[in-house]
Amino acid sequence: MIVIFLGPPGAGKGTQAAYISARRDIPQLSTGDMLRAAIAAGSDVGRQAKAIIDRGELVSDDIVAGIISERIDMADCARGFLLDGFPRTVEQARMLDEMLTRKGKSLDCVLLLDVDHDALEARRAKRVAETEAAGAPPRRDDDPATFAKRQGVYREQTAPLVPHYEAQGLLKTIDGMQPVEAVSAEIDSVLDAC
């Protein structure tokens, strides 16, 4: 089973992706984790990425796609995988489609966690308060300005994936406003039907 997870920052993707990964026994592939692993492994793509990062530049779509291509060829991905953080743009989605086609694979489902913007802000504020109450500094991405910027980037770059995958009949919308357990149950139901 090959699944993409979509949703704005703070929607609960990380929580639900970890649940799906454990429940379905498929790896959760995070682009950031894969990038760090490719660099640590010293693969060709990892060396290219390291050189770009060392220059303070963003890693190109081609390099990210190369890292994903290498990763999904590993044995633990034979039964499927969950993509979290890729694709982020329609162009990356096209690259992924081409890559999967070359490998004789295809997407089973794209899950969209649908959450109200005001609820996202409330979740961010709650995380900050809980973190500070525990005596730890808040996450950098929970800074109000940073959080707002991330929401804007999502709306501009990633939200266009919704109609893209909807047109392919792959998009399944999950009500992310429910309690965590209810969201997980809805995801299970949707994946059982994919």
PDB file of C-alpha atoms in Angstrom:
ATOM      1  CA  MET A   1       0.000   0.000   0.000  1.00  0.00           C
ATOM      2  CA  ILE A   2       1.431   3.358  -1.069  1.00  0.00           C
ATOM      3  CA  VAL A   3      -0.124   6.347   0.682  1.00  0.00           C
ATOM      4  CA  ILE A   4       0.547  10.094   0.667  1.00  0.00           C
ATOM      5  CA  PHE A   5      -0.376  12.163   3.709  1.00  0.00           C
ATOM      6  CA  LEU A   6      -1.478  15.771   3.112  1.00  0.00           C
ATOM      7  CA  GLY A   7      -2.628  18.509   5.436  1.00  0.00           C
ATOM      8  CA  PRO A   8      -1.528  21.881   6.742  1.00  0.00           C
ATOM      9  CA  PRO A   9       1.131  22.233   9.427  1.00  0.00           C
ATOM     10  CA  GLY A  10      -0.343  21.346  12.807  1.00  0.00           C
ATOM     11  CA  ALA A  11      -3.143  19.167  11.399  1.00  0.00           C
ATOM     12  CA  GLY A  12      -1.856  16.039  13.142  1.00  0.00           C
ATOM     13  CA  LYS A  13      -0.127  14.389  10.192  1.00  0.00           C
ATOM     14  CA  GLY A  14       2.847  13.253  12.270  1.00  0.00           C
ATOM     15  CA  THR A  15       0.641  11.628  14.889  1.00  0.00           C
ATOM     16  CA  GLN A  16      -1.533   9.885  12.329  1.00  0.00           C
ATOM     17  CA  ALA A  17       1.376   8.907  10.059  1.00  0.00           C
ATOM     18  CA  ALA A  18       3.089   7.165  12.986  1.00  0.00           C
ATOM     19  CA  TYR A  19      -0.188   5.365  13.730  1.00  0.00           C
ATOM     20  CA  ILE A  20      -0.628   4.215  10.112  1.00  0.00           C
ATOM     21  CA  SER A  21       2.989   3.096   9.891  1.00  0.00           C
ATOM     22  CA  ALA A  22       2.691   0.944  13.010  1.00  0.00           C
ATOM     23  CA  ARG A  23      -0.823  -0.336  12.266  1.00  0.00           C
ATOM     24  CA  ARG A  24      -0.128  -1.229   8.612  1.00  0.00           C
ATOM     25  CA  ASP A  25       3.510  -2.253   9.116  1.00  0.00           C
ATOM     26  CA  ILE A  26       4.730   0.072   6.374  1.00  0.00           C
ATOM     27  CA  PRO A  27       7.521   2.607   6.815  1.00  0.00           C
ATOM     28  CA  GLN A  28       6.770   6.291   7.200  1.00  0.00           C
ATOM     29  CA  LEU A  29       9.077   8.109   4.820  1.00  0.00           C
ATOM     30  CA  SER A  30       9.817  11.651   5.908  1.00  0.00           C
ATOM     31  CA  THR A  31      11.819  13.640   3.361  1.00  0.00           C
ATOM     32  CA  GLY A  32      13.882  15.325   6.089  1.00  0.00           C
ATOM     33  CA  ASP A  33      14.770  11.986   7.678  1.00  0.00           C
ATOM     34  CA  MET A  34      15.599  10.468   4.284  1.00  0.00           C
ATOM     35  CA  LEU A  35      17.790  13.423   3.365  1.00  0.00           C
ATOM     36  CA  ARG A  36      19.769  13.117   6.593  1.00  0.00           C
ATOM     37  CA  ALA A  37      20.085   9.337   6.117  1.00  0.00           C
ATOM     38  CA  ALA A  38      21.298   9.672   2.511  1.00  0.00           C
ATOM     39  CA  ILE A  39      23.919  12.214   3.616  1.00  0.00           C
ATOM     40  CA  ALA A  40      25.035   9.965   6.497  1.00  0.00           C
ATOM     41  CA  ALA A  41      25.213   6.941   4.174  1.00  0.00           C
ATOM     42  CA  GLY A  42      27.352   8.870   1.697  1.00  0.00           C
ATOM     43  CA  SER A  43      25.260   7.808  -1.312  1.00  0.00           C
ATOM     44  CA  ASP A  44      25.688   9.697  -4.599  1.00  0.00           C
ATOM     45  CA  VAL A  45      22.472  11.605  -4.023  1.00  0.00           C
ATOM     46  CA  GLY A  46      23.418  12.174  -0.382  1.00  0.00           C
ATOM     47  CA  ARG A  47      26.771  13.691  -1.384  1.00  0.00           C
ATOM     48  CA  GLN A  48      25.024  15.996  -3.867  1.00  0.00           C
ATOM     49  CA  ALA A  49      22.520  17.065  -1.210  1.00  0.00           C
ATOM     50  CA  LYS A  50      25.270  17.687   1.358  1.00  0.00           C
ATOM     51  CA  ALA A  51      27.175  19.944  -1.037  1.00  0.00           C
ATOM     52  CA  ILE A  52      24.029  22.002  -1.690  1.00  0.00           C
ATOM     53  CA  ILE A  53      23.112  22.244   2.006  1.00  0.00           C
ATOM     54  CA  ASP A  54      26.691  23.193   2.889  1.00  0.00           C
ATOM     55  CA  ARG A  55      26.335  26.142   0.475  1.00  0.00           C
ATOM     56  CA  GLY A  56      23.185  27.170   2.338  1.00  0.00           C
ATOM     57  CA  GLU A  57      20.906  26.412  -0.594  1.00  0.00           C
ATOM     58  CA  LEU A  58      17.689  24.412  -0.832  1.00  0.00           C
ATOM     59  CA  VAL A  59      17.877  20.893  -2.190  1.00  0.00           C
ATOM     60  CA  SER A  60      16.294  20.660  -5.643  1.00  0.00           C
ATOM     61  CA  ASP A  61      13.234  18.592  -6.512  1.00  0.00           C
ATOM     62  CA  ASP A  62      15.448  16.271  -8.583  1.00  0.00           C
ATOM     63  CA  ILE A  63      17.676  15.466  -5.617  1.00  0.00           C
ATOM     64  CA  VAL A  64      14.754  14.960  -3.245  1.00  0.00           C
ATOM     65  CA  ALA A  65      13.118  12.667  -5.825  1.00  0.00           C
ATOM     66  CA  GLY A  66      16.423  10.783  -6.178  1.00  0.00           C
ATOM     67  CA  ILE A  67      16.597  10.237  -2.422  1.00  0.00           C
ATOM     68  CA  ILE A  68      13.014   8.990  -2.378  1.00  0.00           C
ATOM     69  CA  SER A  69      13.701   6.720  -5.343  1.00  0.00           C
ATOM     70  CA  GLU A  70      16.670   5.151  -3.539  1.00  0.00           C
ATOM     71  CA  ARG A  71      14.684   4.779  -0.320  1.00  0.00           C
ATOM     72  CA  ILE A  72      11.642   3.074  -1.817  1.00  0.00           C
ATOM     73  CA  ASP A  73      13.906   0.468  -3.412  1.00  0.00           C
ATOM     74  CA  MET A  74      14.856  -0.782   0.077  1.00  0.00           C
ATOM     75  CA  ALA A  75      13.417  -4.081   1.277  1.00  0.00           C
ATOM     76  CA  ASP A  76      11.215  -2.588   4.009  1.00  0.00           C
ATOM     77  CA  CYS A  77       9.248  -0.683   1.340  1.00  0.00           C
ATOM     78  CA  ALA A  78       8.371  -3.800  -0.664  1.00  0.00           C
ATOM     79  CA  ARG A  79       4.897  -4.000   0.936  1.00  0.00           C
ATOM     80  CA  GLY A  80       4.348  -0.263   0.654  1.00  0.00           C
ATOM     81  CA  PHE A  81       5.143   3.005   2.386  1.00  0.00           C
ATOM     82  CA  LEU A  82       3.674   6.252   3.618  1.00  0.00           C
ATOM     83  CA  LEU A  83       5.015   9.518   2.213  1.00  0.00           C
ATOM     84  CA  ASP A  84       5.013  12.392   4.671  1.00  0.00           C
ATOM     85  CA  GLY A  85       6.361  15.697   3.339  1.00  0.00           C
ATOM     86  CA  PHE A  86       6.580  14.688  -0.310  1.00  0.00           C
ATOM     87  CA  PRO A  87       5.225  15.707  -2.694  1.00  0.00           C
ATOM     88  CA  ARG A  88       4.870  19.331  -1.637  1.00  0.00           C
ATOM     89  CA  THR A  89       4.074  20.723  -5.097  1.00  0.00           C
ATOM     90  CA  VAL A  90       2.216  19.571  -8.192  1.00  0.00           C
ATOM     91  CA  GLU A  91       5.555  19.330 -10.023  1.00  0.00           C
ATOM     92  CA  GLN A  92       6.871  16.988  -7.313  1.00  0.00           C
ATOM     93  CA  ALA A  93       3.647  14.957  -7.625  1.00  0.00           C
ATOM     94  CA  ARG A  94       4.301  14.527 -11.339  1.00  0.00           C
ATOM     95  CA  MET A  95       7.868  13.448 -10.604  1.00  0.00           C
ATOM     96  CA  LEU A  96       6.578  10.921  -8.071  1.00  0.00           C
ATOM     97  CA  ASP A  97       4.027   9.541 -10.544  1.00  0.00           C
ATOM     98  CA  GLU A  98       6.754   9.055 -13.167  1.00  0.00           C
ATOM     99  CA  MET A  99       9.088   7.458 -10.615  1.00  0.00           C
ATOM    100  CA  LEU A 100       6.453   5.012  -9.403  1.00  0.00           C
ATOM    101  CA  THR A 101       5.474   4.127 -12.981  1.00  0.00           C
ATOM    102  CA  ARG A 102       9.134   3.334 -13.816  1.00  0.00           C
ATOM    103  CA  LYS A 103       9.237   1.051 -10.774  1.00  0.00           C
ATOM    104  CA  GLY A 104       5.937  -0.663 -11.669  1.00  0.00           C
ATOM    105  CA  LYS A 105       4.172   0.845  -8.650  1.00  0.00           C
ATOM    106  CA  SER A 106       1.278   3.228  -8.159  1.00  0.00           C
ATOM    107  CA  LEU A 107      -0.358   5.265  -5.420  1.00  0.00           C
ATOM    108  CA  ASP A 108      -3.224   3.623  -3.598  1.00  0.00           C
ATOM    109  CA  CYS A 109      -4.550   6.630  -1.767  1.00  0.00           C
ATOM    110  CA  VAL A 110      -3.900  10.249  -0.770  1.00  0.00           C
ATOM    111  CA  LEU A 111      -5.164  11.160   2.697  1.00  0.00           C
ATOM    112  CA  LEU A 112      -6.014  14.797   3.411  1.00  0.00           C
ATOM    113  CA  LEU A 113      -6.421  15.792   7.042  1.00  0.00           C
ATOM    114  CA  ASP A 114      -8.984  18.584   6.867  1.00  0.00           C
ATOM    115  CA  VAL A 115      -8.664  20.982   9.820  1.00  0.00           C
ATOM    116  CA  ASP A 116     -10.071  24.473  10.414  1.00  0.00           C
ATOM    117  CA  HIS A 117      -7.437  27.258  10.422  1.00  0.00           C
ATOM    118  CA  ASP A 118      -8.567  28.587  13.817  1.00  0.00           C
ATOM    119  CA  ALA A 119      -8.218  25.084  15.266  1.00  0.00           C
ATOM    120  CA  LEU A 120      -4.651  24.897  13.936  1.00  0.00           C
ATOM    121  CA  GLU A 121      -3.784  28.145  15.707  1.00  0.00           C
ATOM    122  CA  ALA A 122      -5.380  26.879  18.925  1.00  0.00           C
ATOM    123  CA  ARG A 123      -3.364  23.636  18.686  1.00  0.00           C
ATOM    124  CA  ARG A 124      -0.149  25.626  18.172  1.00  0.00           C
ATOM    125  CA  ALA A 125      -0.856  27.827  21.190  1.00  0.00           C
ATOM    126  CA  LYS A 126      -1.681  24.779  23.328  1.00  0.00           C
ATOM    127  CA  ARG A 127       1.592  23.050  22.322  1.00  0.00           C
ATOM    128  CA  VAL A 128       3.546  26.182  23.253  1.00  0.00           C
ATOM    129  CA  ALA A 129       1.797  26.481  26.626  1.00  0.00           C
ATOM    130  CA  GLU A 130       2.319  22.783  27.440  1.00  0.00           C
ATOM    131  CA  THR A 131       5.973  22.896  26.396  1.00  0.00           C
ATOM    132  CA  GLU A 132       6.665  26.015  28.438  1.00  0.00           C
ATOM    133  CA  ALA A 133       4.792  24.561  31.440  1.00  0.00           C
ATOM    134  CA  ALA A 134       7.117  21.563  31.246  1.00  0.00           C
ATOM    135  CA  GLY A 135      10.095  23.949  31.407  1.00  0.00           C
ATOM    136  CA  ALA A 136      11.216  23.417  27.816  1.00  0.00           C
ATOM    137  CA  PRO A 137      11.535  25.988  25.057  1.00  0.00           C
ATOM    138  CA  PRO A 138       8.812  25.885  22.372  1.00  0.00           C
ATOM    139  CA  ARG A 139       9.622  24.383  18.981  1.00  0.00           C
ATOM    140  CA  ARG A 140      10.982  26.924  16.512  1.00  0.00           C
ATOM    141  CA  ASP A 141       8.174  26.156  14.076  1.00  0.00           C
ATOM    142  CA  ASP A 142       5.623  27.021  16.784  1.00  0.00           C
ATOM    143  CA  ASP A 143       6.725  30.659  16.805  1.00  0.00           C
ATOM    144  CA  PRO A 144       3.594  32.603  15.686  1.00  0.00           C
ATOM    145  CA  ALA A 145       5.319  34.282  12.716  1.00  0.00           C
ATOM    146  CA  THR A 146       6.983  31.052  11.611  1.00  0.00           C
ATOM    147  CA  PHE A 147       3.737  29.134  11.983  1.00  0.00           C
ATOM    148  CA  ALA A 148       1.854  31.727   9.915  1.00  0.00           C
ATOM    149  CA  LYS A 149       4.533  31.592   7.224  1.00  0.00           C
ATOM    150  CA  ARG A 150       4.349  27.784   7.099  1.00  0.00           C
ATOM    151  CA  GLN A 151       0.561  27.999   6.719  1.00  0.00           C
ATOM    152  CA  GLY A 152       0.996  30.447   3.834  1.00  0.00           C
ATOM    153  CA  VAL A 153       3.523  28.212   2.097  1.00  0.00           C
ATOM    154  CA  TYR A 154       1.141  25.273   2.476  1.00  0.00           C
ATOM    155  CA  ARG A 155      -1.753  27.235   0.938  1.00  0.00           C
ATOM    156  CA  GLU A 156       0.371  28.481  -1.974  1.00  0.00           C
ATOM    157  CA  GLN A 157       2.467  25.420  -2.802  1.00  0.00           C
ATOM    158  CA  THR A 158       0.942  22.277  -1.321  1.00  0.00           C
ATOM    159  CA  ALA A 159      -2.820  22.898  -1.297  1.00  0.00           C
ATOM    160  CA  PRO A 160      -2.882  22.689  -5.150  1.00  0.00           C
ATOM    161  CA  LEU A 161      -2.172  18.971  -4.685  1.00  0.00           C
ATOM    162  CA  VAL A 162      -5.749  18.557  -3.423  1.00  0.00           C
ATOM    163  CA  PRO A 163      -7.435  19.145  -6.815  1.00  0.00           C
ATOM    164  CA  HIS A 164      -4.544  17.336  -8.542  1.00  0.00           C
ATOM    165  CA  TYR A 165      -5.171  14.106  -6.635  1.00  0.00           C
ATOM    166  CA  GLU A 166      -8.933  14.638  -6.555  1.00  0.00           C
ATOM    167  CA  ALA A 167      -8.928  14.628 -10.374  1.00  0.00           C
ATOM    168  CA  GLN A 168      -7.125  11.263 -10.269  1.00  0.00           C
ATOM    169  CA  GLY A 169      -9.731   9.835  -7.902  1.00  0.00           C
ATOM    170  CA  LEU A 170      -7.096   9.206  -5.215  1.00  0.00           C
ATOM    171  CA  LEU A 171      -7.962  11.889  -2.640  1.00  0.00           C
ATOM    172  CA  LYS A 172      -9.720  10.827   0.551  1.00  0.00           C
ATOM    173  CA  THR A 173     -10.612  13.625   2.979  1.00  0.00           C
ATOM    174  CA  ILE A 174     -10.441  12.855   6.688  1.00  0.00           C
ATOM    175  CA  ASP A 175     -12.162  15.053   9.269  1.00  0.00           C
ATOM    176  CA  GLY A 176      -9.151  16.183  11.291  1.00  0.00           C
ATOM    177  CA  MET A 177     -11.330  18.056  13.782  1.00  0.00           C
ATOM    178  CA  GLN A 178     -12.307  14.817  15.534  1.00  0.00           C
ATOM    179  CA  PRO A 179     -10.459  13.430  18.569  1.00  0.00           C
ATOM    180  CA  VAL A 180      -7.189  11.675  17.657  1.00  0.00           C
ATOM    181  CA  GLU A 181      -8.647   8.175  18.093  1.00  0.00           C
ATOM    182  CA  ALA A 182     -11.641   8.981  15.871  1.00  0.00           C
ATOM    183  CA  VAL A 183      -9.326  10.335  13.148  1.00  0.00           C
ATOM    184  CA  SER A 184      -7.282   7.112  13.349  1.00  0.00           C
ATOM    185  CA  ALA A 185     -10.446   5.005  13.075  1.00  0.00           C
ATOM    186  CA  GLU A 186     -11.626   6.977  10.040  1.00  0.00           C
ATOM    187  CA  ILE A 187      -8.218   6.561   8.405  1.00  0.00           C
ATOM    188  CA  ASP A 188      -8.359   2.797   9.024  1.00  0.00           C
ATOM    189  CA  SER A 189     -11.781   2.627   7.412  1.00  0.00           C
ATOM    190  CA  VAL A 190     -10.647   4.615   4.368  1.00  0.00           C
ATOM    191  CA  LEU A 191      -7.456   2.566   3.934  1.00  0.00           C
ATOM    192  CA  ASP A 192      -9.395  -0.684   4.199  1.00  0.00           C
ATOM    193  CA  ALA A 193     -11.398   0.470   1.182  1.00  0.00           C
ATOM    194  CA  CYS A 194      -8.403   1.616  -0.899  1.00  0.00           C
TER     195      CYS A 194
END
